[in-house]
Short mmCIF file of C-alpha atoms and ligand atoms in Angstrom, two decimals:
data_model
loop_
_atom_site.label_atom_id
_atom_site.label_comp_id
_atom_site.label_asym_id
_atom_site.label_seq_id
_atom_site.Cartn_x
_atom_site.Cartn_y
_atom_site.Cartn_z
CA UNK A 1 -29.13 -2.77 -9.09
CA UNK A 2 -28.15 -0.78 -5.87
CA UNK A 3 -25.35 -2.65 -3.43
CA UNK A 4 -26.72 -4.23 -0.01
CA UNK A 5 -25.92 -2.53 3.27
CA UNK A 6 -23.35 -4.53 4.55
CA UNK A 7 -24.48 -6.52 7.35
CA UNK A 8 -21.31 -6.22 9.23
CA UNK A 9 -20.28 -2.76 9.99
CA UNK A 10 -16.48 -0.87 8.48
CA UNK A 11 -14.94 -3.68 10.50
CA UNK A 12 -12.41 -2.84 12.78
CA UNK A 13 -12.58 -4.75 15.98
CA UNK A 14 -11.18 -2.03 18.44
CA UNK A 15 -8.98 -4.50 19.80
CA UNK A 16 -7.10 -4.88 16.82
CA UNK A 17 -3.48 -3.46 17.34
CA UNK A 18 -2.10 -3.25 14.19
CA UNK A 19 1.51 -1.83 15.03
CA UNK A 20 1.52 -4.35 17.83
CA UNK A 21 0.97 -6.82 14.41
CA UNK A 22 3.97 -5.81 12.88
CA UNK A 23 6.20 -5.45 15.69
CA UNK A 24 5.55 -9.46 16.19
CA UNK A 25 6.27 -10.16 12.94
CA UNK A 26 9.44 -8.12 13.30
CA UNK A 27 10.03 -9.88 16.10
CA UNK A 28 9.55 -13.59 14.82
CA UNK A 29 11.68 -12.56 11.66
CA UNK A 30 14.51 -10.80 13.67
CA UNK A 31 15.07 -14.77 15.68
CA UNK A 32 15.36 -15.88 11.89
CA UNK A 33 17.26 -13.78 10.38
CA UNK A 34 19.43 -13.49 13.48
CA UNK A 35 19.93 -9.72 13.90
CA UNK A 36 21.58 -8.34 16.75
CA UNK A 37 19.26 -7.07 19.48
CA UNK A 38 20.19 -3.73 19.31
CA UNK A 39 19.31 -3.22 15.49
CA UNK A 40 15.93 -4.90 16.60
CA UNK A 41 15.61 -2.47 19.44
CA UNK A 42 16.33 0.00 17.45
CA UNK A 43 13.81 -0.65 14.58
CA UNK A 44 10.88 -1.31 17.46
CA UNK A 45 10.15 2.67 17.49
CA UNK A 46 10.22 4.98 14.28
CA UNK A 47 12.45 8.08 14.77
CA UNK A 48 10.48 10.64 14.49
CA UNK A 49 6.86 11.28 14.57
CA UNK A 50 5.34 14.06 13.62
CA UNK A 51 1.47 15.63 14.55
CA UNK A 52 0.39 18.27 13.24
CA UNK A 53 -2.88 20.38 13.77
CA UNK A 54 -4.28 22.69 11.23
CA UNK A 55 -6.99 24.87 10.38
CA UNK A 56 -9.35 25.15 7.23
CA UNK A 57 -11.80 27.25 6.06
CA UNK A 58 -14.86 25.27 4.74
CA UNK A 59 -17.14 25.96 1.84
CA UNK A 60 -19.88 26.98 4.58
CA UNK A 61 -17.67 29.76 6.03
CA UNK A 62 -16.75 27.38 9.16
CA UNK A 63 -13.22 26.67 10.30
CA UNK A 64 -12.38 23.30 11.10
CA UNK A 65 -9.42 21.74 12.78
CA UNK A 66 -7.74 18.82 11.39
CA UNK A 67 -4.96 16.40 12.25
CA UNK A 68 -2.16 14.56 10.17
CA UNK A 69 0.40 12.81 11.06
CA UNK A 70 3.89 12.03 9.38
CA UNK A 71 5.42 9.06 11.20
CA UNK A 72 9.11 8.55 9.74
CA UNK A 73 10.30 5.25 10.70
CA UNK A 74 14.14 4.85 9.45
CA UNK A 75 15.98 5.85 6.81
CA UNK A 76 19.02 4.20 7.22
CA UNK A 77 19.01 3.48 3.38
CA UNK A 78 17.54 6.37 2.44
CA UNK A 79 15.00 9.13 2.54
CA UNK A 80 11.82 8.00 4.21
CA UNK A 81 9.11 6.90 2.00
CA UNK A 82 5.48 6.11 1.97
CA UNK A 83 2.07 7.18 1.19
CA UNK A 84 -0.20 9.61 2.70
CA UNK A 85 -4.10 8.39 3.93
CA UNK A 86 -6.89 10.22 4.24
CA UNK A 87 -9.78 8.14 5.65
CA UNK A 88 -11.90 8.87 8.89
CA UNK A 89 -9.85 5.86 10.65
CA UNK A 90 -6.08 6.89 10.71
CA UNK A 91 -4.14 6.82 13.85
CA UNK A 92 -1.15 7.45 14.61
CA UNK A 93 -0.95 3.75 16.05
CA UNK A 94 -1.76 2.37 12.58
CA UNK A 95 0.40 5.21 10.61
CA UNK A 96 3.42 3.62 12.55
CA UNK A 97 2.71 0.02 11.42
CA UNK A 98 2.35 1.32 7.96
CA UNK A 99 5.86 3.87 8.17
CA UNK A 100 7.39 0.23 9.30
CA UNK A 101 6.04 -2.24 6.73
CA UNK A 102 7.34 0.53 4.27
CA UNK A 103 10.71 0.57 6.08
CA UNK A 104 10.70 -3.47 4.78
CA UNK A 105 9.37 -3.22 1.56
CA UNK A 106 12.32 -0.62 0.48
CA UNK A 107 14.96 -2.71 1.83
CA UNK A 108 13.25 -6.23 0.43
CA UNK A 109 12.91 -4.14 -3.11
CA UNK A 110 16.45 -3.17 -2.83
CA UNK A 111 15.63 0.59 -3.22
CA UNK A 112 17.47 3.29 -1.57
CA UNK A 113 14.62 4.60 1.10
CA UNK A 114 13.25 4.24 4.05
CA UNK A 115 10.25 3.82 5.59
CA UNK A 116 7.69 6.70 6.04
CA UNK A 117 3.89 7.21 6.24
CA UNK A 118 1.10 9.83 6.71
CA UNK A 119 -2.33 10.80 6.71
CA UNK A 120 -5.36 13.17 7.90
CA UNK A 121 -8.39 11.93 9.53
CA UNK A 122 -11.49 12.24 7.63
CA UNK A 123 -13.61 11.45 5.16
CA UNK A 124 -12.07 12.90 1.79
CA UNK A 125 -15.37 12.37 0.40
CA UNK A 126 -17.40 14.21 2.85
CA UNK A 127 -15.96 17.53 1.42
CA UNK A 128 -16.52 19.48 -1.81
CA UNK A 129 -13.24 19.57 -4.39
CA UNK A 130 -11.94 22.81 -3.25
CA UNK A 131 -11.97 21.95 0.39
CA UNK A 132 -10.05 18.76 -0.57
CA UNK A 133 -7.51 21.19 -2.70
CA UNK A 134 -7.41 23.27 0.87
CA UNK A 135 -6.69 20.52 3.64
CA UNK A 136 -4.08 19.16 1.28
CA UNK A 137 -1.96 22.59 0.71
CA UNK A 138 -2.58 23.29 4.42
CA UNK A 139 -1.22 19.99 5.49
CA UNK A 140 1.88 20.40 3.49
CA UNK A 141 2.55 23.76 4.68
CA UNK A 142 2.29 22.74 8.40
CA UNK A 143 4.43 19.67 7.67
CA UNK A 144 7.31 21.90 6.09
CA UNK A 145 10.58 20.84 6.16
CA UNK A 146 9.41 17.13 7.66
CA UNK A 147 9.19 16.84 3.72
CA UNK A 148 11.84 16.90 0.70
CA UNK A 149 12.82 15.42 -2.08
CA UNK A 150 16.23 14.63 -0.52
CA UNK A 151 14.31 13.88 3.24
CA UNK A 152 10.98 12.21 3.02
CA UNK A 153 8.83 12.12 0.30
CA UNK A 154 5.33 10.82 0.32
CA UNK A 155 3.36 9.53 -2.08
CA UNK A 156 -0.70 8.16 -2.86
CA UNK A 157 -2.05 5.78 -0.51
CA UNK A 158 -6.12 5.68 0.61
CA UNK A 159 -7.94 8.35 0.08
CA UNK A 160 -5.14 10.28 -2.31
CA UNK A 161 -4.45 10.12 -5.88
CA UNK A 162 -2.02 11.96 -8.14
CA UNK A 163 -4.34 15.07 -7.65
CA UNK A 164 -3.61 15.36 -4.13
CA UNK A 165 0.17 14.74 -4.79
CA UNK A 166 -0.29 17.57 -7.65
CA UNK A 167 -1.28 20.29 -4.99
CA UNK A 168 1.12 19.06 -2.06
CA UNK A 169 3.94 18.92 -4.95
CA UNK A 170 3.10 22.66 -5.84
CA UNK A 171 2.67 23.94 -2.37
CA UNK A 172 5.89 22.57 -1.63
CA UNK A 173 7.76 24.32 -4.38
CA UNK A 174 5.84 27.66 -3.27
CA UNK A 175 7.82 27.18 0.58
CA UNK A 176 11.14 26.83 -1.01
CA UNK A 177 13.39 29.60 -2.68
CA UNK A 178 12.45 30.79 -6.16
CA UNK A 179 15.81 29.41 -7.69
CA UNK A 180 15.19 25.97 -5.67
CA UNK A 181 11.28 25.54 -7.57
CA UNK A 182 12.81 23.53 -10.43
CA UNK A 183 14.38 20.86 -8.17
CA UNK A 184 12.00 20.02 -5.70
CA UNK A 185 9.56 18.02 -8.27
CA UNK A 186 10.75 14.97 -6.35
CA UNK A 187 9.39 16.00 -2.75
CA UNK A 188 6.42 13.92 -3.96
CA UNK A 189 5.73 10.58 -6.00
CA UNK A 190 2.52 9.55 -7.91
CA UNK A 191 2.28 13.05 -9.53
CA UNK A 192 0.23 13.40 -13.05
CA UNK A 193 2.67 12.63 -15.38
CA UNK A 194 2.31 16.25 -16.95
CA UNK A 195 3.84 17.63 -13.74
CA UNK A 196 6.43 15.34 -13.53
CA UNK A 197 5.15 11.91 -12.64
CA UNK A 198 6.20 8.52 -14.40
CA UNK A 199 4.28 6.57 -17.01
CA UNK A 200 3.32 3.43 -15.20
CA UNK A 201 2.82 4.83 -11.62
CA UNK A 202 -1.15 4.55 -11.51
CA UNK A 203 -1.18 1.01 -12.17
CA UNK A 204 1.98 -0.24 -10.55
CA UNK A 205 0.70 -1.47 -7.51
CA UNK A 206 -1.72 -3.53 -9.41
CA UNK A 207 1.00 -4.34 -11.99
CA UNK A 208 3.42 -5.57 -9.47
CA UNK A 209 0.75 -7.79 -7.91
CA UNK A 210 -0.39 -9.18 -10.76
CA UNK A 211 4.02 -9.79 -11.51
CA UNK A 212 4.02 -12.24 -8.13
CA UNK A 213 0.39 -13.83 -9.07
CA UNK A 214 2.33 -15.12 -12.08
CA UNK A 215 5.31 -16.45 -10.31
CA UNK A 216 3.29 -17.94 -7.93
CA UNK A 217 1.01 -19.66 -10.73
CA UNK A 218 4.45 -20.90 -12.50
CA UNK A 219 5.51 -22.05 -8.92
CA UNK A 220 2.07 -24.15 -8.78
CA UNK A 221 2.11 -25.05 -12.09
CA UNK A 222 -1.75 -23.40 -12.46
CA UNK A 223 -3.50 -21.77 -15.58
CA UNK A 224 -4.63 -18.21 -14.95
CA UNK A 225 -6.43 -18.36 -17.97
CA UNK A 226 -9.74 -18.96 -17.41
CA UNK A 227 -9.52 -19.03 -13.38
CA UNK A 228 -11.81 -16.66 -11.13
CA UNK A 229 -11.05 -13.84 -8.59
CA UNK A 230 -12.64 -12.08 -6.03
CA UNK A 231 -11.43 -8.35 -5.32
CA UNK A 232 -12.41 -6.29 -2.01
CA UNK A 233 -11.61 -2.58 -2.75
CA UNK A 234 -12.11 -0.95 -6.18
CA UNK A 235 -9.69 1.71 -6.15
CA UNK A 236 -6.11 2.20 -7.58
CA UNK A 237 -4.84 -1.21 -6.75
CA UNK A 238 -8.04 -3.38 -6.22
CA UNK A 239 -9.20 -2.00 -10.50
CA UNK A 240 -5.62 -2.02 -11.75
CA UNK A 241 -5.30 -5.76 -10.67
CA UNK A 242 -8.64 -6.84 -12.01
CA UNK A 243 -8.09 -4.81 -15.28
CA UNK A 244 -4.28 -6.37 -15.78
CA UNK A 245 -5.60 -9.89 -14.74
CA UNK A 246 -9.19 -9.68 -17.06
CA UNK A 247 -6.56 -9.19 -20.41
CA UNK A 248 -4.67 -12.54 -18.91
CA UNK A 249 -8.20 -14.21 -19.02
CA UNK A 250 -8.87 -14.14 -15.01
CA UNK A 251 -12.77 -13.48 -14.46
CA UNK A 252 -13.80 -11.13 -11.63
CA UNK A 253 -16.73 -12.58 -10.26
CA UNK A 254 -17.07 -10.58 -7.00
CA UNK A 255 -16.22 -7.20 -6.03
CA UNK A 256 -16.60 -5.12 -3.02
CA UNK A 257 -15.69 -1.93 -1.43
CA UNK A 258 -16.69 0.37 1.20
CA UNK A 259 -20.66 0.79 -0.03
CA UNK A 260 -21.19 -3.23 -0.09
CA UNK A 261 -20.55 -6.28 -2.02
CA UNK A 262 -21.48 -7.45 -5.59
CA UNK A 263 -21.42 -10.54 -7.30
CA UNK A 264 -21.53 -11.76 -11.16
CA UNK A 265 -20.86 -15.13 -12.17
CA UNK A 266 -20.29 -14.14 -15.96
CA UNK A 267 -17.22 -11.85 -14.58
CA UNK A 268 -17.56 -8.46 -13.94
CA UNK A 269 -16.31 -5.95 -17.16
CA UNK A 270 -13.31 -4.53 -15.29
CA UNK A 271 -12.03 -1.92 -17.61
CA UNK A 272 -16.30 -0.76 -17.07
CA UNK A 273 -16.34 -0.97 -13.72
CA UNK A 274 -13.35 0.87 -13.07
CA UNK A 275 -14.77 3.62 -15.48
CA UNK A 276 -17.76 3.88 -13.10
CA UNK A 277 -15.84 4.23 -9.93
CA UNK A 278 -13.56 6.92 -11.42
CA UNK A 279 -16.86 8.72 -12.22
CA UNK A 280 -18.99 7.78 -9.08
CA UNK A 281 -16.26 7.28 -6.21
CA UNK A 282 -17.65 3.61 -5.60
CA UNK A 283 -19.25 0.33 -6.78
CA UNK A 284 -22.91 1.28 -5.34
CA UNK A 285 -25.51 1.15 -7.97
CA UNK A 286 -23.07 -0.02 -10.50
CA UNK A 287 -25.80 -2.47 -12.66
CA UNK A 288 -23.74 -5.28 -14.33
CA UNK A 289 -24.07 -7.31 -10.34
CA UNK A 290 -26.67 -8.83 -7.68
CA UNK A 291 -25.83 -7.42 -4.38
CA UNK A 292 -24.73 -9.92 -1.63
CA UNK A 293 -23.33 -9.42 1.76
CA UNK A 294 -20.18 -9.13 3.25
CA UNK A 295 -20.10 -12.94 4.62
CA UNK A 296 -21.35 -14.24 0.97
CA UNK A 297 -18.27 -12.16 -0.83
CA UNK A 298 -16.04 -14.16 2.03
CA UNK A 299 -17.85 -17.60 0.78
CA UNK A 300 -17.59 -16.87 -2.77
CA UNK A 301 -15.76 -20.01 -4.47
CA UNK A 302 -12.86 -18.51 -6.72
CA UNK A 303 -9.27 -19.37 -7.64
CA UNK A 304 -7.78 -16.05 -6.26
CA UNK A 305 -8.81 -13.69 -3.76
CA UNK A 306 -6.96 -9.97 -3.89
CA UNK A 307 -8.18 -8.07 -0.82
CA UNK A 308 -7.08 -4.39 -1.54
CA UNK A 309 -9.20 -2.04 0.89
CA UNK A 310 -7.94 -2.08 4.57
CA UNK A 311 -6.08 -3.39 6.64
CA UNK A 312 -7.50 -6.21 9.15
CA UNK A 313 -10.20 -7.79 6.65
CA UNK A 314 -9.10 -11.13 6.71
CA UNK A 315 -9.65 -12.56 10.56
CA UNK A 316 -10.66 -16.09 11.51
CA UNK A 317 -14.42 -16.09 10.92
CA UNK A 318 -13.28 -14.98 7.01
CA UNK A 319 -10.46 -17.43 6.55
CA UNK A 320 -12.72 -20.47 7.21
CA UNK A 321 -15.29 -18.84 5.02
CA UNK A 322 -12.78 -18.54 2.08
CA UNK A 323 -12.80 -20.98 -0.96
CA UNK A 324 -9.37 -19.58 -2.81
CA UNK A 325 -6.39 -21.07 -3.26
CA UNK A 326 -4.29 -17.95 -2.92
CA UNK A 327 -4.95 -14.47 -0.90
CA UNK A 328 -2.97 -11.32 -3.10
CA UNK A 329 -2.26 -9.17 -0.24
CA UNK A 330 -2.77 -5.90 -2.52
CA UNK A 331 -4.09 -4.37 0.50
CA UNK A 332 -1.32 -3.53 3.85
CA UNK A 333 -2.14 -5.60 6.66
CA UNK A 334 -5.57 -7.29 5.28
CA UNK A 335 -5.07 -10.57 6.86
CA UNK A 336 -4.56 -10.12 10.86
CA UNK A 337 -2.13 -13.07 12.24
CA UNK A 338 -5.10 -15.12 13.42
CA UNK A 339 -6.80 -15.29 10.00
CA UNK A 340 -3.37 -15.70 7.94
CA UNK A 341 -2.80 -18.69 10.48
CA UNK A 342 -6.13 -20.17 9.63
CA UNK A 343 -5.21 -19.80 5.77
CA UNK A 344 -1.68 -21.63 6.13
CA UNK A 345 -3.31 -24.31 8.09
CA UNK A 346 -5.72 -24.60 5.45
CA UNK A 347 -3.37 -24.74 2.64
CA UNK A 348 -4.17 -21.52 0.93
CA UNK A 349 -1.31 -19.91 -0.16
CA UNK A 350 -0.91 -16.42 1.06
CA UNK A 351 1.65 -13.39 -1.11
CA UNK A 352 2.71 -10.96 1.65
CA UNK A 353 1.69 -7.21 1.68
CA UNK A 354 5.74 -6.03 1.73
CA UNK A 355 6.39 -7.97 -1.25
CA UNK A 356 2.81 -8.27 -2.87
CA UNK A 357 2.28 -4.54 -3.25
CA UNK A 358 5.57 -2.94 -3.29
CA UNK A 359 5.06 -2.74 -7.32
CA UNK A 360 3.79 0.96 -5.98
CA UNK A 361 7.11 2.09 -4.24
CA UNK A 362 9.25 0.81 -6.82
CA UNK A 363 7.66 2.77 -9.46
CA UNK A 364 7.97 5.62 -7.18
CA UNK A 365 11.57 5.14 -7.10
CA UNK A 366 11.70 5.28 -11.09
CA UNK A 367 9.83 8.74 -10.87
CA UNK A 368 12.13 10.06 -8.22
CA UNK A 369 15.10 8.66 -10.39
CA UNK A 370 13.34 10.27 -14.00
CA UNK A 371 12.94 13.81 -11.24
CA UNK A 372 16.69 14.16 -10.78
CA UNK A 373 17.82 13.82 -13.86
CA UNK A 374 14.80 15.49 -15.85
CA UNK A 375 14.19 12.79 -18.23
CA UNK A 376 10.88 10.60 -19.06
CA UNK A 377 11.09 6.94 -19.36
CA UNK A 378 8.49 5.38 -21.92
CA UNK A 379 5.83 3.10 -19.99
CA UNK A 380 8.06 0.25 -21.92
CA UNK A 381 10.43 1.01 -20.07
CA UNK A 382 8.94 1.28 -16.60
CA UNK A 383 7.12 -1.56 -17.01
CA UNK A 384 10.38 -4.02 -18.10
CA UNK A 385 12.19 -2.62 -14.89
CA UNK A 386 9.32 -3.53 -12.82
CA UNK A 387 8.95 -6.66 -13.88
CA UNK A 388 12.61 -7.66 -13.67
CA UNK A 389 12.20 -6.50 -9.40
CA UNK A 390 9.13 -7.91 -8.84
CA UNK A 391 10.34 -10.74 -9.89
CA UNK A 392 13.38 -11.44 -8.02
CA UNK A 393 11.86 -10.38 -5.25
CA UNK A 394 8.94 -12.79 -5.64
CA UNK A 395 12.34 -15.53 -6.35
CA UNK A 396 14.16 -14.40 -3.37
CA UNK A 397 11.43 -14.42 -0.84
CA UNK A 398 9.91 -17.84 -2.07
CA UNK A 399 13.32 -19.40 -2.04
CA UNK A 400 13.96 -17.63 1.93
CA UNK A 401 10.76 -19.20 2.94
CA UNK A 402 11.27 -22.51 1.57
CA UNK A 403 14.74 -23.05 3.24
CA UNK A 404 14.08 -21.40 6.57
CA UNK A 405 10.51 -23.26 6.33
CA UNK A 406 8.80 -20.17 7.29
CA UNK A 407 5.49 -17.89 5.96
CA UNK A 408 6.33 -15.83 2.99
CA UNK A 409 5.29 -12.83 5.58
CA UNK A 410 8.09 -13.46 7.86
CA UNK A 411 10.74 -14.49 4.76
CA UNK A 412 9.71 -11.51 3.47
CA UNK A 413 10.70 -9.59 6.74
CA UNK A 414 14.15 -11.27 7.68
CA UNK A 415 15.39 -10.41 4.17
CA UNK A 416 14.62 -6.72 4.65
CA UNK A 417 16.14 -6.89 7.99
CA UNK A 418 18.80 -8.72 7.04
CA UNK A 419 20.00 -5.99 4.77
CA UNK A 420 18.92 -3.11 7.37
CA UNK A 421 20.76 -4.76 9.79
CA UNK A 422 24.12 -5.61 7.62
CA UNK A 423 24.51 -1.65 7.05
CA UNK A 424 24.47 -1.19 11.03
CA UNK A 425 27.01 -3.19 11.35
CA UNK A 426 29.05 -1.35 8.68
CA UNK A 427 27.56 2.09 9.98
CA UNK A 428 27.30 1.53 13.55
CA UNK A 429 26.32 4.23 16.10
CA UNK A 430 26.72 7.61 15.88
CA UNK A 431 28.59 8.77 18.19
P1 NAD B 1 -8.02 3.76 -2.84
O1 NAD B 1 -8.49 4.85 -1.97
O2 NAD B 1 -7.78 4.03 -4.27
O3 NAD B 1 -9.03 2.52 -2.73
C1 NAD B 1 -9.40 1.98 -1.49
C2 NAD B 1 -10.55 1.02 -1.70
O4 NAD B 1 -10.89 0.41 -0.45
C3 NAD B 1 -11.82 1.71 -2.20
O5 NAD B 1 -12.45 0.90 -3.17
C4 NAD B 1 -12.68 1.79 -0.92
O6 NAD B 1 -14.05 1.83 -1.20
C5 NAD B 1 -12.30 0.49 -0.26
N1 NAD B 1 -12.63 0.49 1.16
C6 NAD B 1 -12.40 1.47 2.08
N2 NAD B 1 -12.91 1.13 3.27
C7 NAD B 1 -13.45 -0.11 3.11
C8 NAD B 1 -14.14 -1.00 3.97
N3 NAD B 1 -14.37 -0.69 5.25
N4 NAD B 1 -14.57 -2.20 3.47
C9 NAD B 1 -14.36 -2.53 2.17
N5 NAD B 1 -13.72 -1.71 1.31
C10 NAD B 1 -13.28 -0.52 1.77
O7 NAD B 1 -6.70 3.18 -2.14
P2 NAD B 1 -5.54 2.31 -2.79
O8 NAD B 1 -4.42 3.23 -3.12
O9 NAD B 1 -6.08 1.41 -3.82
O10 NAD B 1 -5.05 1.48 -1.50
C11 NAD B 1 -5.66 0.25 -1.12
C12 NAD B 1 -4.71 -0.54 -0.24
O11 NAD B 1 -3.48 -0.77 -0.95
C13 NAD B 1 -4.27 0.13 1.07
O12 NAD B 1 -4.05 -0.84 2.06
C14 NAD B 1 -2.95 0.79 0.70
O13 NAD B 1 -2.13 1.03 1.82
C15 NAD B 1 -2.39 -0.29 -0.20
N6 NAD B 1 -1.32 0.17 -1.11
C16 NAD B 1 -1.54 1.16 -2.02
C17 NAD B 1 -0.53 1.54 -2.89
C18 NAD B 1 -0.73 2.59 -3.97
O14 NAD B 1 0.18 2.75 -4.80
N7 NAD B 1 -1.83 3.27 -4.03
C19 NAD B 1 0.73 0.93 -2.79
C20 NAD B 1 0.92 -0.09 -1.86
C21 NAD B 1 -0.12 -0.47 -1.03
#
């Protein structure tokens, strides 16, 4: 069975200003959590932003230039952190939304980072292996000392995986001094766990989803077992979640990614399907499915619906269309204001991207931890820690909403920037 064509196109209205997004729901937060307007003022720009420009010689014997950005938004708490994109629609608009909401979910996880986030634009899988292995070590060597283990350290996002952190964490240790080589591991997060990543990093984004899906079902008093999800984006976090969430009896009945849309109503063999996307890069042709479109995966009637792809899925034409009773934000940014307002109004519960996925940066934090002092937690171990955070977050941000009567979104903010803006105060400004 080979996937539809989509019938609406990689959708992203032009109009759509994501950092504009997030600087409203800074904004809207900031009035709740009653932060001084200079700490607000302050957090409205990142502090440095970095472009860089870069040449690489193809397979073909061409040289082509590309651009990446590094957009390092605060690190009042400590070094900037985020992932690094690849994908043919990064900007350095959207790269500061995403340095911001990373900014948040550090401070809301209590973790001692910032906010930071990168990415080149283009296709990672318009180019042959070796190319990929080339853009990545020249990226890293035009970024330099924007990057360090004690400074910013990036980590998987779209487009990456543990591979690309593999090369950028070696090229990196080739730029420093030869006595310096054995301390640098930590320059990068989401490694292989051979070169010095953590058991428990692939899936923790997934992992810490699936930690709030649970609260939130205790909260509602519903049975997982045996309820239905729908998942858009097959990658790291989209197949962890479904994977973690098929062994706690939830049934993936549709799936979709950027090739098109499938839907089974036995459920969907997610430990399979992953397999098949590791080997083929997407869902297309994958057999165990009927195709359907993008508006009949929106209509699909399930329990839970986990968008993990892109940001600015979820607008108001989708959030009428979906029959959930809770949106997973695995995804940054998936629902745009208009379509999160239509969900609220609807009654379907919605878990916020800074609390929903920060499962990712917390593991990171473990293998930047495990880095500097050279030791190896077991996945045990990993996994009780996360579980313990995700949790409280989930507990903190539920409660925050409930007594300020406000979105989970914008609870999720003011208690971030309630901490960012508590240090100012200590801190204040240099000079
Ligand atoms: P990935 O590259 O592993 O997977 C991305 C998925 O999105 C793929 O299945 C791809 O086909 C799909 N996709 C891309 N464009 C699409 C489109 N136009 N329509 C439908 N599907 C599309 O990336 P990932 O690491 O799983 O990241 C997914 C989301 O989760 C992103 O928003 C990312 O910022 C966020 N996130 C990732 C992590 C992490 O640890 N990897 C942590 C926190 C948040």
């Amino acid at each position: 069975m080979t996937v539809s064509n989509p019938s609406l196109p990689p959708q992203k209205p032009s109009h759509y200003d994501f950092y504009k997004v997030v600087q409203d729901y800074l904004e809207e937060a900031a009035v709740i959590a009653e932060v001084e307007p200079y700490v607000r003022t302050i957090l409205t720009q990142p502090k440095n932003e970095v472009i860089v420009n870069f040449p690489v010689k193809m397979d073909s014997g061409e040289v082509r230039l590309f651009k990446g950005y590094r957009v390092q938004h605060n690190n009042l708490l400590g070094p900037f952190k985020g992932g690094m994109r690849y994908h043919p629609q990064v900007s350095l608009d959207d790269v500061k939304a995403l340095a911001a909401m990373m900014t948040w979910k550090s401070a809301l996880m209590r973790l001692p980072f910032g906010g930071g986030k990168g990415g080149i634009k283009f296709d990672p899988h318009s180019v042959s292996k070796g190319e990929l292995q080339k853009i990545t070590r020249r990226f890293t060597h035009a970024l330099g000392e924007n990057i360090g283990p004690e400074y910013d350290i990036p980590a998987p996002d779209v487009g990456t995986n543990s591979q690309t952190m593999a090369w950028m964490m070696d090229t990196y240790s080739n730029m420093v001094r030869s006595a310096e080589k054995q301390s640098v591991k930590g320059v990068v997060t989401g490694k292989p766990v051979a070169s010095g990543g953590t058991l428990g990093r692939t899936k923790a984004t997934g992992q810490g989803l699936v930690h709030c899906i649970l609260e939130w079902a205790r909260e509602k008093s519903f049975a997982l077992e045996g309820s239905t999800m729908t998942v858009q984006g097959f990658g790291n976090v989209g197949s962890h979640t479904a994977v973690i969430l098929s062994k706690l009896g939830v049934s993936t009945i549709a799936v979709g990614d950027h090739t098109g849309y499938l839907f089974n109503p036995e459920g969907f063999n997610a430990h399979k399907l992953q397999d098949y996307v590791e080997k083929y890069g997407s869902i297309a042709g994958y057999p165990g499915g009927k195709a359907i479109t993008r508006e009949e995966f929106f209509a699909t009637k399930a329990d839970i619906f986990a968008p993990c792809a892109l940001e600015n899925q979820i607008g108001e034409a989708e959030a009428r269309a979906l029959d959930v009773k809770l949106v997973a934000e695995g995804a940054n940014g998936p629902c745009n204001p208009e379509g999160e307002r239509v969900l609220l109004d609807r009654h379907v519960d919605v878990l916020p991207d800074v609390l929903a996925n920060s499962g990712g940066v917390t593991v990171s934090y473990y293998e930047w931890v495990q880095n500097k002092r050279s030791e190896s937690w077991t996945e045990e171990e990993v996994d009780a820690r996360l579980e313990v955070v995700m949790k409280r977050g989930y507990r903190e941000v539920s409660d925050f909403a409930r007594q300020k009567k406000c979105s989970m979104r914008v609870a999720a903010y003011a208690i971030a920037l309630e901490r960012i803006a508590a240090v100012y105060k200590e801190r204040e400004i240099f000079p």
